[in-house]
Amino acid sequence: MRIAIVGCGQLSRMMALAGIPLGLKFSFIHDDKTQTRDCVQGLGIIEYTPSKEADTNSYAKQAIADLYQALGEPDCISVEKEQVDVTLLQALAGFCPIYPGVDAIKACQHRGAEKQLLTRLNIPTSPYVYNETAIKAVEVLGYPVMAKSCTEGYDGKNQWVIKNADDAIKFDALRLTDYIIEGFIEFDKEISLVSTRGQSGEIAHYSLTDNYHEKGILIHSISPAVNISDDLQAQAMRYMESLLNELDYVGTLAIEFFVVGERLMVNELAPRVHNSGHWTQLGGITCQFENHVRAIAGLPLGSTEQISITGMFNLIGTEKPPFEVLTANSKLHWYNKVSKAKRKLGHINLIAPTLPLLEQQIAQLNLTCKANH
Ligand code: AMP
C-alpha cells in the first residue's frame, strides 16, 4: 500500500518514519517551492505540484493524472498542514480518497470558517468579529483584543495584540483583508488534545498535554497535563468527538484549548498530526504518526495508552543536532532542515519517573539549547 502526503516537512517525515515499519510506501507532493525536500529525502517518491493553466487558473486533467502516476498511484492521500491548495486535493480526489476529507481541511484552513464550525457545534471559543475595524471590534469586545489573519498565521505569525486606541489605529492603518479580531482570553494555561479516528469511526484519544509557548511558538509540552479535573477531561473528549464525527474525520486531529477555570475554550484546530503530540513517539504505545497512518490506511488503531510522564522540547534555531544534551532517557528527532533562527529544526522527547524530575530536565534543556529562540 502506498500513501502520498502533501508537503515535505518534518510532519511528513515522521508520518513516513512511523509507517515504513508497517510495510507502507510513501510519496510526497512538494507544493511549496520555498521549502526544501530535505526532511523527506530518501523516504519515498517526491513530486512537484504541476503548474495551473494560465487561462483557467486550474489544473489540467492530464497534469493531475500524470502527477498521480508519478506518485506511484497511491491508495490514499493525506496532508501535513492545513494550508494546502484545496483545488489540488479536489482534483486528486478523483483518483483515490483524501484523508482527512477536503471539507475537514477546508474548515480548518480559515479561522472564520473554523469559528463558525465550533459555534455550530456549541463548542466554546473566544468571542470574535470578522473583518471589522479594530476600533469597531473593541466596542463589542473591549480591550485588549487579538487580531489574526484568517489564513496566513501560525506559530504566532500575522497576529497583533491590540491593547489601546493607538494600537487599534495602527492596526486599522494596515488595511488588511480576511482577518478576525478575538477577545483576549486571560487563560490559566494552554492544553491540547490529540486524537485519531479510524475509517470505521473508532476514536482513540491521547492524554491531554500541557503546552508552553513563547511569542506564539510552542517551546515545550508535558503530558499528561497536570491538575485537570475529570470534568475538564470529559469536556475535551466530548468536543473532540463532536468535531471528529461531524467532519466524518479519518486520521489525527489536534485541538488547542485555553483552560479558564473549569472551562475549556478552543483556540485552534489542526487537521493533522501536531507538535504537541510529538511526545507520543516516546511516551505512547502507538505514536500519533503511526495512528494517523493506520487510520488512513484502513488499519485498526493502536493503543494510545501512555507508558510514562513524557516531555517534548522543541529545538528552535539550533544549528546542529545537540548530541551533547542527550541522556539515557531522552531521544532526539532531528529533521535534517537547514538551520535558521526561529525555525523548528528538531525536538527531544524525554521521560522521567516524576514530574519534578522531568521539569528539571526540561529547564536544563532550556538553558543549553535556547540561545536561538
Ligand atoms: P495561535 O496561532 O492562534 O495558536 O496563537 C498563538 C498563541 O497566541 C497561543 O498559543 C496563545 O498563547 C496566544 N493567543 C492566541 N489567541 C489568543 C487569545 N484570544 N487570547 C489570548 N492569547 C491568545
mmCIF file of N, CA, C and O and ligand atoms in Angstrom, residues 111 115 126-127 145-146 148 153-157 159 161 182-187 190 213-218 256 258 267-268, ligand 1:
data_model
loop_
_atom_site.group_PDB
_atom_site.id
_atom_site.type_symbol
_atom_site.label_atom_id
_atom_site.label_comp_id
_atom_site.label_asym_id
_atom_site.label_seq_id
_atom_site.Cartn_x
_atom_site.Cartn_y
_atom_site.Cartn_z
ATOM 1 N N ARG A 111 -9.675 30.776 9.742
ATOM 2 C CA ARG A 111 -10.083 30.962 11.144
ATOM 3 C C ARG A 111 -11.568 31.302 11.273
ATOM 4 O O ARG A 111 -12.212 30.909 12.236
ATOM 5 N N LYS A 115 -14.258 29.031 13.322
ATOM 6 C CA LYS A 115 -15.101 29.603 14.386
ATOM 7 C C LYS A 115 -16.570 29.249 14.138
ATOM 8 O O LYS A 115 -17.310 28.922 15.060
ATOM 9 N N SER A 126 -13.203 31.744 21.797
ATOM 10 C CA SER A 126 -13.193 33.156 22.197
ATOM 11 C C SER A 126 -14.150 33.960 21.303
ATOM 12 O O SER A 126 -14.292 33.655 20.112
ATOM 13 N N PRO A 127 -14.801 34.993 21.880
ATOM 14 C CA PRO A 127 -15.697 35.818 21.059
ATOM 15 C C PRO A 127 -14.882 36.531 19.983
ATOM 16 O O PRO A 127 -13.702 36.837 20.189
ATOM 17 N N VAL A 145 -7.607 43.091 22.591
ATOM 18 C CA VAL A 145 -8.083 42.093 21.630
ATOM 19 C C VAL A 145 -6.886 41.570 20.848
ATOM 20 O O VAL A 145 -5.796 42.141 20.928
ATOM 21 N N MET A 146 -7.124 40.508 20.138
ATOM 22 C CA MET A 146 -6.047 39.925 19.341
ATOM 23 C C MET A 146 -6.545 39.773 17.905
ATOM 24 O O MET A 146 -7.570 39.125 17.680
ATOM 25 N N LYS A 148 -6.012 38.350 14.099
ATOM 26 C CA LYS A 148 -5.297 37.231 13.466
ATOM 27 C C LYS A 148 -5.706 37.133 12.011
ATOM 28 O O LYS A 148 -6.901 37.162 11.698
ATOM 29 N N GLY A 153 -1.657 32.740 9.350
ATOM 30 C CA GLY A 153 -0.979 32.743 10.644
ATOM 31 C C GLY A 153 -0.716 31.367 11.226
ATOM 32 O O GLY A 153 -1.584 30.514 11.216
ATOM 33 N N TYR A 154 0.487 31.148 11.689
ATOM 34 C CA TYR A 154 0.792 30.000 12.532
ATOM 35 C C TYR A 154 1.997 30.381 13.366
ATOM 36 O O TYR A 154 2.723 31.327 13.023
ATOM 37 N N ASP A 155 2.215 29.649 14.469
ATOM 38 C CA ASP A 155 3.327 29.965 15.364
ATOM 39 C C ASP A 155 3.373 31.455 15.712
ATOM 40 O O ASP A 155 4.434 32.075 15.777
ATOM 41 N N GLY A 156 2.196 32.059 15.908
ATOM 42 C CA GLY A 156 2.155 33.453 16.344
ATOM 43 C C GLY A 156 2.396 34.462 15.222
ATOM 44 O O GLY A 156 2.451 35.667 15.465
ATOM 45 N N LYS A 157 2.533 33.967 13.974
ATOM 46 C CA LYS A 157 2.792 34.903 12.867
ATOM 47 C C LYS A 157 1.495 35.549 12.428
ATOM 48 O O LYS A 157 0.428 34.939 12.520
ATOM 49 N N GLN A 159 -0.192 37.981 13.706
ATOM 50 C CA GLN A 159 -1.111 38.226 14.822
ATOM 51 C C GLN A 159 -0.711 39.535 15.501
ATOM 52 O O GLN A 159 0.477 39.844 15.578
ATOM 53 N N VAL A 161 -1.558 41.999 18.950
ATOM 54 C CA VAL A 161 -2.275 42.273 20.195
ATOM 55 C C VAL A 161 -2.583 43.765 20.210
ATOM 56 O O VAL A 161 -1.683 44.600 20.007
ATOM 57 N N GLU A 182 -10.246 38.786 17.962
ATOM 58 C CA GLU A 182 -10.777 37.971 19.059
ATOM 59 C C GLU A 182 -10.631 38.698 20.376
ATOM 60 O O GLU A 182 -9.643 39.425 20.568
ATOM 61 N N GLY A 183 -11.541 38.419 21.290
ATOM 62 C CA GLY A 183 -11.352 38.869 22.659
ATOM 63 C C GLY A 183 -10.100 38.212 23.224
ATOM 64 O O GLY A 183 -9.800 37.056 22.888
ATOM 65 N N PHE A 184 -9.341 38.944 24.031
ATOM 66 C CA PHE A 184 -8.119 38.384 24.625
ATOM 67 C C PHE A 184 -8.529 37.533 25.828
ATOM 68 O O PHE A 184 -9.230 38.008 26.712
ATOM 69 N N ILE A 185 -8.102 36.296 25.844
ATOM 70 C CA ILE A 185 -8.520 35.375 26.899
ATOM 71 C C ILE A 185 -7.446 35.311 27.980
ATOM 72 O O ILE A 185 -6.293 34.993 27.702
ATOM 73 N N GLU A 186 -7.843 35.624 29.198
ATOM 74 C CA GLU A 186 -6.900 35.513 30.334
ATOM 75 C C GLU A 186 -6.934 34.063 30.801
ATOM 76 O O GLU A 186 -7.592 33.724 31.778
ATOM 77 N N PHE A 187 -6.245 33.216 30.080
ATOM 78 C CA PHE A 187 -6.331 31.780 30.393
ATOM 79 C C PHE A 187 -5.382 31.387 31.522
ATOM 80 O O PHE A 187 -4.396 32.077 31.797
ATOM 81 N N GLU A 190 -2.496 26.595 28.646
ATOM 82 C CA GLU A 190 -2.877 26.075 27.333
ATOM 83 C C GLU A 190 -2.635 24.574 27.306
ATOM 84 O O GLU A 190 -1.560 24.105 27.695
ATOM 85 N N HIS A 213 4.184 28.130 25.478
ATOM 86 C CA HIS A 213 4.565 28.898 24.284
ATOM 87 C C HIS A 213 5.371 30.125 24.679
ATOM 88 O O HIS A 213 5.225 30.638 25.781
ATOM 89 N N GLU A 214 6.188 30.582 23.748
ATOM 90 C CA GLU A 214 6.815 31.905 23.875
ATOM 91 C C GLU A 214 6.636 32.596 22.545
ATOM 92 O O GLU A 214 6.952 32.017 21.505
ATOM 93 N N LYS A 215 6.129 33.811 22.579
ATOM 94 C CA LYS A 215 5.860 34.583 21.350
ATOM 95 C C LYS A 215 5.101 33.741 20.327
ATOM 96 O O LYS A 215 5.431 33.713 19.132
ATOM 97 N N GLY A 216 4.122 32.978 20.812
ATOM 98 C CA GLY A 216 3.274 32.205 19.902
ATOM 99 C C GLY A 216 3.869 30.893 19.428
ATOM 100 O O GLY A 216 3.216 30.150 18.702
ATOM 101 N N ILE A 217 5.114 30.588 19.803
ATOM 102 C CA ILE A 217 5.745 29.337 19.341
ATOM 103 C C ILE A 217 5.785 28.334 20.495
ATOM 104 O O ILE A 217 6.165 28.683 21.620
ATOM 105 N N LEU A 218 5.405 27.088 20.190
ATOM 106 C CA LEU A 218 5.452 26.043 21.218
ATOM 107 C C LEU A 218 6.911 25.763 21.579
ATOM 108 O O LEU A 218 7.732 25.468 20.707
ATOM 109 N N GLU A 256 -6.297 22.745 20.174
ATOM 110 C CA GLU A 256 -5.607 23.550 21.189
ATOM 111 C C GLU A 256 -6.669 24.266 22.004
ATOM 112 O O GLU A 256 -7.544 24.917 21.437
ATOM 113 N N PHE A 258 -7.674 26.747 25.541
ATOM 114 C CA PHE A 258 -7.330 27.574 26.699
ATOM 115 C C PHE A 258 -8.094 26.997 27.874
ATOM 116 O O PHE A 258 -9.294 26.697 27.748
ATOM 117 N N ASN A 267 -8.893 27.251 21.098
ATOM 118 C CA ASN A 267 -8.134 28.295 20.418
ATOM 119 C C ASN A 267 -8.027 27.971 18.935
ATOM 120 O O ASN A 267 -8.298 28.807 18.095
ATOM 121 N N GLU A 268 -7.667 26.723 18.645
ATOM 122 C CA GLU A 268 -7.371 26.406 17.247
ATOM 123 C C GLU A 268 -7.497 24.910 16.991
ATOM 124 O O GLU A 268 -7.260 24.105 17.892
HETATM 125 P P1 AMP B 1 -2.499 30.717 17.636
HETATM 126 O O1 AMP B 1 -1.640 30.879 16.422
HETATM 127 O O2 AMP B 1 -3.916 31.113 17.422
HETATM 128 O O3 AMP B 1 -2.367 29.348 18.230
HETATM 129 O O4 AMP B 1 -1.911 31.717 18.732
HETATM 130 C C1 AMP B 1 -0.587 31.608 19.222
HETATM 131 C C2 AMP B 1 -0.566 31.866 20.714
HETATM 132 O O5 AMP B 1 -1.058 33.177 20.973
HETATM 133 C C3 AMP B 1 -1.472 30.943 21.519
HETATM 134 O O6 AMP B 1 -0.819 29.731 21.789
HETATM 135 C C4 AMP B 1 -1.724 31.787 22.751
HETATM 136 O O7 AMP B 1 -0.617 31.733 23.635
HETATM 137 C C5 AMP B 1 -1.817 33.198 22.197
HETATM 138 N N1 AMP B 1 -3.222 33.549 21.881
HETATM 139 C C6 AMP B 1 -3.885 33.271 20.740
HETATM 140 N N2 AMP B 1 -5.146 33.718 20.767
HETATM 141 C C7 AMP B 1 -5.315 34.311 21.971
HETATM 142 C C8 AMP B 1 -6.407 34.944 22.614
HETATM 143 N N3 AMP B 1 -7.603 35.125 22.004
HETATM 144 N N4 AMP B 1 -6.220 35.422 23.874
HETATM 145 C C9 AMP B 1 -5.028 35.280 24.486
HETATM 146 N N5 AMP B 1 -3.953 34.691 23.936
HETATM 147 C C10 AMP B 1 -4.074 34.205 22.695
#
